[in-house]
Amino acid sequence: MRSEAAAQLGGLERFASPGKGRGLRARRRFAVGELLFSCPAYAAVLTVSERGSHCDGCFARKEGLSKCGRCKQAFYCNVECQKEDWPMHKLECASMCTFGQNWHPSETVRLTARILAKQQIHPERTQSEKLLAVKEFESHLDKLDNEKRELIQNDIAALHHFYSKHLDYPDNAALVVLFAQVNCNGFTIEDEELSHLGSAIFPDVALMNHSCCPNVIVTYKGTLAEIRAVREIEPGEEIFSSYIDLLYPTEDRNDRLRDSYFFTCDCRECVTKEKDKEKLEICKLNDPPSAETVKDMIKYARNVIEEFRRAKHYKYILCLTLTPLVELLEICELSLDKMGAVFEDSNVYMLHMMYQAMGVCLYVQDWEGALRYGQKIIRPYIKHYPSYSLNVASMWLKLGRLYMALKNRMAGVKALKRAIAIMEVAHGKDHPYISEIKKELEDH
């Protein structure tokens, strides 16, 4: 009997996409919310900060996980999960015991080590490679600047430093190609609130090309990627996902695409730029700011955003004391005050800083402060993001949980139901996250 993934792939085909190289195309019609296909991870690695709350093998979120008896740092649902993960975990287990607190390879290095091990253990094509093999990944090696090449060499040095017992290394040139492939084709697995859980390789998912007007969305059920339609797809239509956060205006999106994926998007949204004016809304004043003032403020906003992007996630800062977090909140508030003299609250740069401020408030358990920011964010999010956006669902979910924590059940129920309505399309009605949210509603 064929698996669900194999059956679903019967409605799709790999093809030569004009101007984009290879791509994925529909062979039949798909309705909104329908599962096109699913893809198990070729290799996946749980982020270090989630150890103990999620299984290192299947990424399930559970209480009472059992830890590895050797390193005491990996946690599993049961013996079966531990045995299944051992061929990958053994790459790190002895190394973590040896290095102790000095064991700190990056997530990219950890993922690449697992890919190398998988290629040695399982050289034939896997269930994750029905349409695209890992070895076919684009590396864009000829487009890497000196800085990116130096970062790859640093990763290669870390790979040799932390992984020596269980890996046979290819030569340096082959490792450069592999790291470049991982950088261009890796996926970030996130939970229902878009918190970072880990990194993975999903070869068949990587076959999809990018559009800022995507017709599918990628969500995760543990280490399984699921691809569902977010609008009706007709036979012969190319399947497009989004590689980036779609909140930002055209120039910012394409800067990100060129830097990370080495192409410029030519979708309808990027050609028409029809949403840019709303996304960059300026204050309605009797004496409106000059074009030069607006230009300078956009430049300032982009610089501030880049500073925050380097941190990537608040979980990167969790080891810091409360004082730097308070200072971070002050930076957000000062930036908002400065930008607020030129930008409306619905301006995407204002929304970005509000989101950062909300994250700090959540971490320091300032529920009222987090709620105030969330209430300002949600309506512009609905306007700026596509239908069935995970960013919008995540914000409704955060708001619902905040309302519940602050004993405003009516508002909480309303917000959580709005999150569920989006997630039932994006994640599928039977997803564990939806069951958990429905249970929250029952418990309150």
XYZ file of C-alpha atoms in Angstrom:
444
model
C 0.000 0.000 0.000
C 1.358 3.425 -0.938
C 1.985 5.976 1.792
C -0.105 9.170 1.966
C 2.924 11.179 0.826
C 3.430 8.935 -2.210
C -0.254 9.121 -3.098
C -0.311 12.889 -2.805
C 2.784 13.244 -4.969
C 0.776 11.533 -7.696
C -1.036 14.826 -8.213
C 2.212 16.714 -8.769
C 5.147 16.637 -11.151
C 8.630 18.037 -11.397
C 9.092 20.243 -14.458
C 11.351 22.875 -16.024
C 9.955 26.211 -14.765
C 10.615 29.016 -17.280
C 13.260 31.370 -15.913
C 13.436 29.547 -12.577
C 15.062 26.192 -13.327
C 13.256 23.171 -11.961
C 9.982 23.475 -10.146
C 6.834 21.682 -8.993
C 3.573 21.712 -10.969
C 0.026 20.537 -10.243
C -1.385 17.729 -12.380
C -4.873 18.158 -10.927
C -6.960 20.709 -9.076
C -6.327 21.328 -5.366
C -8.855 23.031 -3.072
C -8.002 25.526 -0.324
C -6.736 23.634 2.718
C -6.050 20.430 0.789
C -2.826 18.531 1.479
C -0.693 18.434 -1.674
C 1.987 16.225 -0.151
C 3.985 15.548 2.981
C 7.708 14.965 3.310
C 9.616 13.383 6.209
C 12.845 15.148 7.140
C 15.913 13.764 5.402
C 17.810 15.068 8.440
C 16.690 17.234 11.357
C 18.210 18.664 14.512
C 16.393 20.031 17.555
C 17.647 23.404 18.732
C 19.592 23.177 22.001
C 17.253 25.515 23.927
C 14.273 23.172 23.380
C 15.941 20.086 24.834
C 13.893 18.715 27.695
C 10.601 20.110 26.406
C 10.673 18.430 22.969
C 11.798 14.964 21.901
C 15.173 15.068 20.140
C 13.961 12.371 17.775
C 10.412 13.241 16.688
C 10.231 16.850 18.025
C 7.006 16.046 19.953
C 6.291 18.458 22.811
C 5.765 16.406 25.954
C 6.307 16.414 29.688
C 8.288 13.694 31.386
C 10.720 12.963 28.561
C 13.518 10.478 29.284
C 17.109 11.692 28.937
C 19.969 9.914 27.223
C 21.823 7.886 29.850
C 25.221 8.838 28.416
C 25.287 12.551 27.648
C 22.234 13.444 29.809
C 21.472 16.217 27.295
C 19.162 14.598 24.733
C 15.554 13.717 25.643
C 13.134 11.236 24.109
C 9.470 10.206 24.236
C 10.353 6.555 24.701
C 12.892 3.835 23.863
C 11.627 3.627 20.275
C 12.327 7.316 19.614
C 15.755 6.998 21.197
C 16.692 3.934 19.126
C 15.498 5.542 15.920
C 17.525 8.690 16.616
C 20.680 6.892 17.807
C 22.443 6.752 14.378
C 22.241 10.573 14.377
C 22.548 11.282 18.104
C 25.710 9.195 18.428
C 27.452 11.871 16.332
C 26.968 14.261 19.244
C 26.627 12.076 22.330
C 30.305 11.239 22.909
C 31.361 14.692 21.746
C 29.064 16.402 24.264
C 30.483 14.218 27.029
C 34.030 15.104 25.970
C 33.580 18.858 25.517
C 31.013 19.503 28.253
C 30.158 23.207 28.425
C 32.545 23.878 25.539
C 30.373 21.908 23.092
C 28.802 24.600 20.918
C 28.668 23.819 17.179
C 26.139 25.926 15.292
C 22.818 24.436 14.250
C 23.999 24.489 10.621
C 27.084 22.456 11.557
C 24.953 19.977 13.515
C 22.531 19.556 10.610
C 25.323 19.152 8.070
C 26.969 16.468 10.212
C 23.707 14.534 10.166
C 23.427 14.868 6.388
C 26.938 13.450 5.981
C 26.076 10.565 8.304
C 22.804 9.910 6.467
C 24.581 9.825 3.112
C 27.043 7.255 4.492
C 24.397 5.113 6.213
C 21.718 5.404 3.499
C 23.387 6.105 0.117
C 20.282 5.138 -1.874
C 17.377 7.528 -2.481
C 15.122 8.056 0.562
C 11.383 8.630 1.113
C 12.194 12.354 1.352
C 13.633 12.440 -2.174
C 10.805 11.267 -4.431
C 11.168 14.246 -6.781
C 14.453 15.888 -5.780
C 17.609 14.330 -4.314
C 19.809 16.128 -1.792
C 22.756 15.795 -4.175
C 20.793 17.809 -6.756
C 20.475 20.846 -4.480
C 21.641 24.170 -5.860
C 24.707 25.522 -4.074
C 25.087 28.872 -5.917
C 28.780 28.465 -5.218
C 29.766 30.934 -7.936
C 27.687 33.655 -6.255
C 29.199 33.433 -2.781
C 31.144 36.502 -1.699
C 34.271 36.327 0.459
C 32.338 36.826 3.682
C 30.009 33.885 2.983
C 32.947 31.692 1.955
C 34.760 32.571 5.179
C 31.683 31.667 7.236
C 31.540 28.299 5.488
C 35.222 27.661 6.256
C 34.505 28.473 9.914
C 31.672 25.919 9.849
C 33.960 23.326 8.270
C 36.539 23.918 11.010
C 33.823 23.448 13.665
C 32.644 20.269 11.943
C 36.148 18.805 12.159
C 36.565 20.039 15.738
C 33.334 18.649 17.206
C 32.693 15.632 14.964
C 35.549 13.216 14.467
C 34.592 9.772 15.768
C 31.683 8.757 13.540
C 32.191 10.731 10.314
C 34.237 10.129 7.191
C 34.799 13.546 5.685
C 34.877 14.369 1.984
C 37.523 16.868 0.871
C 37.248 20.570 1.682
C 35.821 21.498 -1.738
C 32.979 18.989 -1.332
C 32.248 20.304 2.172
C 32.072 23.876 0.857
C 29.460 22.735 -1.669
C 27.466 20.859 0.985
C 27.386 23.783 3.412
C 26.354 26.108 0.576
C 23.560 23.664 -0.322
C 22.368 23.527 3.280
C 22.382 27.318 3.554
C 20.170 27.623 0.461
C 17.889 24.633 1.050
C 17.555 24.246 4.803
C 14.241 24.765 6.612
C 13.473 26.193 10.029
C 10.905 24.177 11.988
C 8.687 26.377 14.173
C 5.868 25.737 16.633
C 2.356 27.224 16.593
C 3.628 30.578 17.937
C 6.483 30.568 15.393
C 9.129 29.878 18.037
C 12.207 28.161 16.648
C 12.322 24.403 17.275
C 15.094 23.265 14.972
C 16.459 22.931 11.464
C 15.860 20.288 8.814
C 16.296 19.234 5.213
C 13.154 18.390 3.210
C 14.340 17.661 -0.352
C 10.961 17.433 -2.105
C 9.780 20.621 -0.361
C 12.928 22.388 -1.590
C 11.796 21.722 -5.170
C 9.157 24.461 -4.868
C 10.085 27.892 -6.176
C 9.394 31.118 -4.309
C 6.650 33.672 -4.802
C 5.555 36.596 -2.637
C 2.014 35.506 -3.678
C 2.315 31.832 -2.652
C -0.403 29.295 -3.375
C 0.758 26.820 -0.701
C 2.025 26.964 2.855
C 4.532 24.698 4.609
C 3.765 23.589 8.172
C 5.263 20.919 10.398
C 3.971 17.954 12.354
C 7.056 17.056 14.352
C 9.733 16.373 11.733
C 7.199 15.880 8.934
C 6.666 18.807 6.551
C 3.137 19.207 5.180
C 2.246 21.358 2.185
C -1.335 22.648 1.849
C -3.055 24.904 -0.642
C -3.930 28.403 0.571
C -5.840 29.195 -2.596
C -7.367 27.092 -5.352
C -4.733 25.545 -7.629
C -5.619 24.515 -11.173
C -4.020 21.700 -13.237
C -0.805 22.897 -14.889
C -0.276 25.674 -12.320
C 3.161 25.932 -10.685
C 3.326 25.381 -6.931
C 4.876 28.329 -5.082
C 5.752 28.700 -1.421
C 7.339 31.713 0.264
C 10.963 31.550 1.389
C 10.803 34.715 3.489
C 8.630 36.827 5.797
C 6.171 38.614 3.499
C 5.466 41.544 5.812
C 8.065 43.838 4.305
C 7.941 46.038 1.162
C 9.229 44.865 -2.221
C 12.751 46.266 -1.963
C 13.347 44.693 1.452
C 11.980 41.323 0.369
C 14.203 41.216 -2.681
C 17.256 42.326 -0.714
C 16.654 39.315 1.532
C 16.086 36.955 -1.407
C 19.241 38.100 -3.175
C 21.329 37.797 -0.017
C 20.091 34.332 0.989
C 18.926 32.717 -2.262
C 20.640 34.715 -5.018
C 17.637 35.742 -7.113
C 15.166 38.599 -7.534
C 11.463 37.759 -7.379
C 9.318 38.637 -10.390
C 5.908 37.679 -8.946
C 2.877 39.913 -9.435
C 3.364 41.497 -6.019
C 6.975 42.432 -6.788
C 6.158 43.742 -10.272
C 3.174 45.891 -9.247
C 4.411 46.829 -5.735
C 0.748 47.475 -5.033
C 1.001 46.892 -1.268
C 4.126 48.987 -0.711
C 2.296 52.279 -0.117
C 0.177 50.784 2.664
C 3.151 48.972 4.161
C 5.143 52.227 4.290
C 2.285 54.435 5.479
C 3.353 57.917 6.544
C 1.765 60.028 9.297
C -1.147 62.153 8.134
C 0.008 65.600 9.220
C -0.859 69.134 8.168
C 2.810 69.520 7.330
C 3.781 66.091 5.961
C 7.414 64.975 6.213
C 9.613 65.574 3.188
C 10.636 62.764 0.866
C 14.189 63.062 2.209
C 12.977 62.722 5.809
C 10.994 59.619 4.905
C 13.979 58.143 3.068
C 16.264 58.754 6.067
C 13.746 57.190 8.454
C 13.417 54.092 6.264
C 17.198 53.762 6.289
C 17.232 54.118 10.083
C 14.474 51.508 10.434
C 16.294 49.011 8.225
C 19.472 49.396 10.267
C 17.598 48.788 13.526
C 15.862 45.737 12.060
C 19.193 44.301 10.925
C 20.538 44.600 14.477
C 17.618 42.564 15.780
C 17.810 40.071 12.927
C 21.344 39.130 13.959
C 19.934 37.828 17.216
C 17.309 35.897 15.172
C 15.268 34.771 18.165
C 14.771 35.839 21.734
C 15.814 32.352 22.745
C 19.280 33.406 21.644
C 19.207 35.944 24.494
C 17.644 33.808 27.203
C 21.008 33.265 28.894
C 21.331 36.990 29.517
C 20.315 38.700 32.729
C 17.102 40.664 33.043
C 18.951 43.988 32.720
C 19.937 43.593 29.039
C 16.328 42.564 28.259
C 15.039 45.735 29.922
C 17.576 47.703 27.904
C 16.393 45.914 24.773
C 12.821 46.980 25.515
C 14.010 50.560 25.975
C 15.715 50.421 22.566
C 12.446 49.214 21.022
C 10.479 52.012 22.676
C 12.997 54.688 21.681
C 12.971 53.419 18.090
C 9.174 53.470 18.056
C 9.133 57.038 19.379
C 11.597 58.158 16.731
C 9.875 56.385 13.837
C 6.432 57.390 15.103
C 7.182 61.013 14.202
C 7.160 59.958 10.525
C 5.408 56.559 10.290
C 1.879 55.454 11.121
C 1.522 52.557 13.581
C 0.513 50.326 10.645
C 3.864 50.936 8.929
C 5.726 47.618 8.755
C 8.853 49.028 10.399
C 6.768 50.157 13.374
C 5.148 46.709 13.468
C 8.555 45.051 13.473
C 9.687 47.003 16.528
C 6.354 46.419 18.287
C 6.787 42.690 17.701
C 10.279 42.799 19.227
C 8.956 44.747 22.211
C 6.087 42.274 22.619
C 8.598 39.414 22.664
C 10.560 41.011 25.507
C 7.351 41.664 27.459
C 6.343 38.016 27.058
C 9.723 36.829 28.277
C 9.682 39.024 31.407
C 6.010 38.062 31.938
C 4.670 41.577 31.513
C 1.355 40.299 30.166
C -0.331 43.706 30.028
C 2.576 45.212 28.099
C 2.634 42.294 25.649
C -1.125 42.589 25.128
C -0.902 46.318 24.379
C 1.629 45.693 21.616
C -0.274 42.702 20.265
C -3.498 44.689 20.006
C -1.701 47.302 17.899
C -0.128 44.668 15.665
C -3.015 42.370 14.753
C -5.128 44.575 12.439
C -2.211 45.764 10.261
C -0.992 42.144 10.116
C -4.341 41.076 8.654
C -4.040 43.842 6.049
C -0.404 43.250 5.089
C -0.117 39.447 5.148
C -1.719 36.995 2.673
C -4.768 34.934 3.645
C -4.085 32.030 6.009
C -0.810 33.570 7.164
C 0.925 31.737 10.012
C 2.076 35.132 11.297
C -1.530 36.261 11.689
C -2.577 32.933 13.248
C 0.351 33.127 15.665
C -0.572 36.663 16.714
C -4.231 35.706 17.330
C -2.976 32.756 19.358
C -0.680 34.904 21.483
C -3.459 37.437 22.033
C -5.919 34.706 22.976
C -3.548 33.223 25.530
C -2.793 36.679 26.938
C -6.499 37.501 27.290
C -7.034 34.183 29.052
C -4.115 34.831 31.415
C -5.601 38.237 32.222
C -9.055 36.718 32.891
C -10.751 38.229 29.824
C -12.310 34.976 28.662
C -14.673 36.467 26.065
C -11.844 38.184 24.169
C -9.621 35.135 24.646
C -12.140 32.721 23.138
C -12.711 35.036 20.172
C -8.972 35.369 19.453
C -8.247 31.648 19.845
C -11.104 30.753 17.484
C -9.665 33.136 14.885
C -6.300 31.421 15.226
C -7.954 28.017 14.810
C -9.816 29.149 11.659
C -6.504 29.958 9.943
C -4.646 26.952 11.328
C -7.309 24.472 10.165
C -6.453 25.501 6.608
C -2.680 25.850 7.069
C -2.046 22.886 9.407
C -5.018 20.626 8.701
C -7.935 20.057 11.066
C -6.331 17.055 12.773
C -3.058 18.750 13.733
C -2.026 18.307 17.412
C -1.590 22.069 17.825
C -5.273 22.608 17.016
C -6.305 19.886 19.456
C -4.218 21.588 22.153
C -5.817 24.990 21.510
C -9.326 23.482 21.587
C -8.450 21.886 24.915
C -7.341 25.303 26.199
C -10.780 26.632 25.268
C -12.483 23.760 27.136
C -10.304 24.204 30.205
C -11.217 27.881 30.435
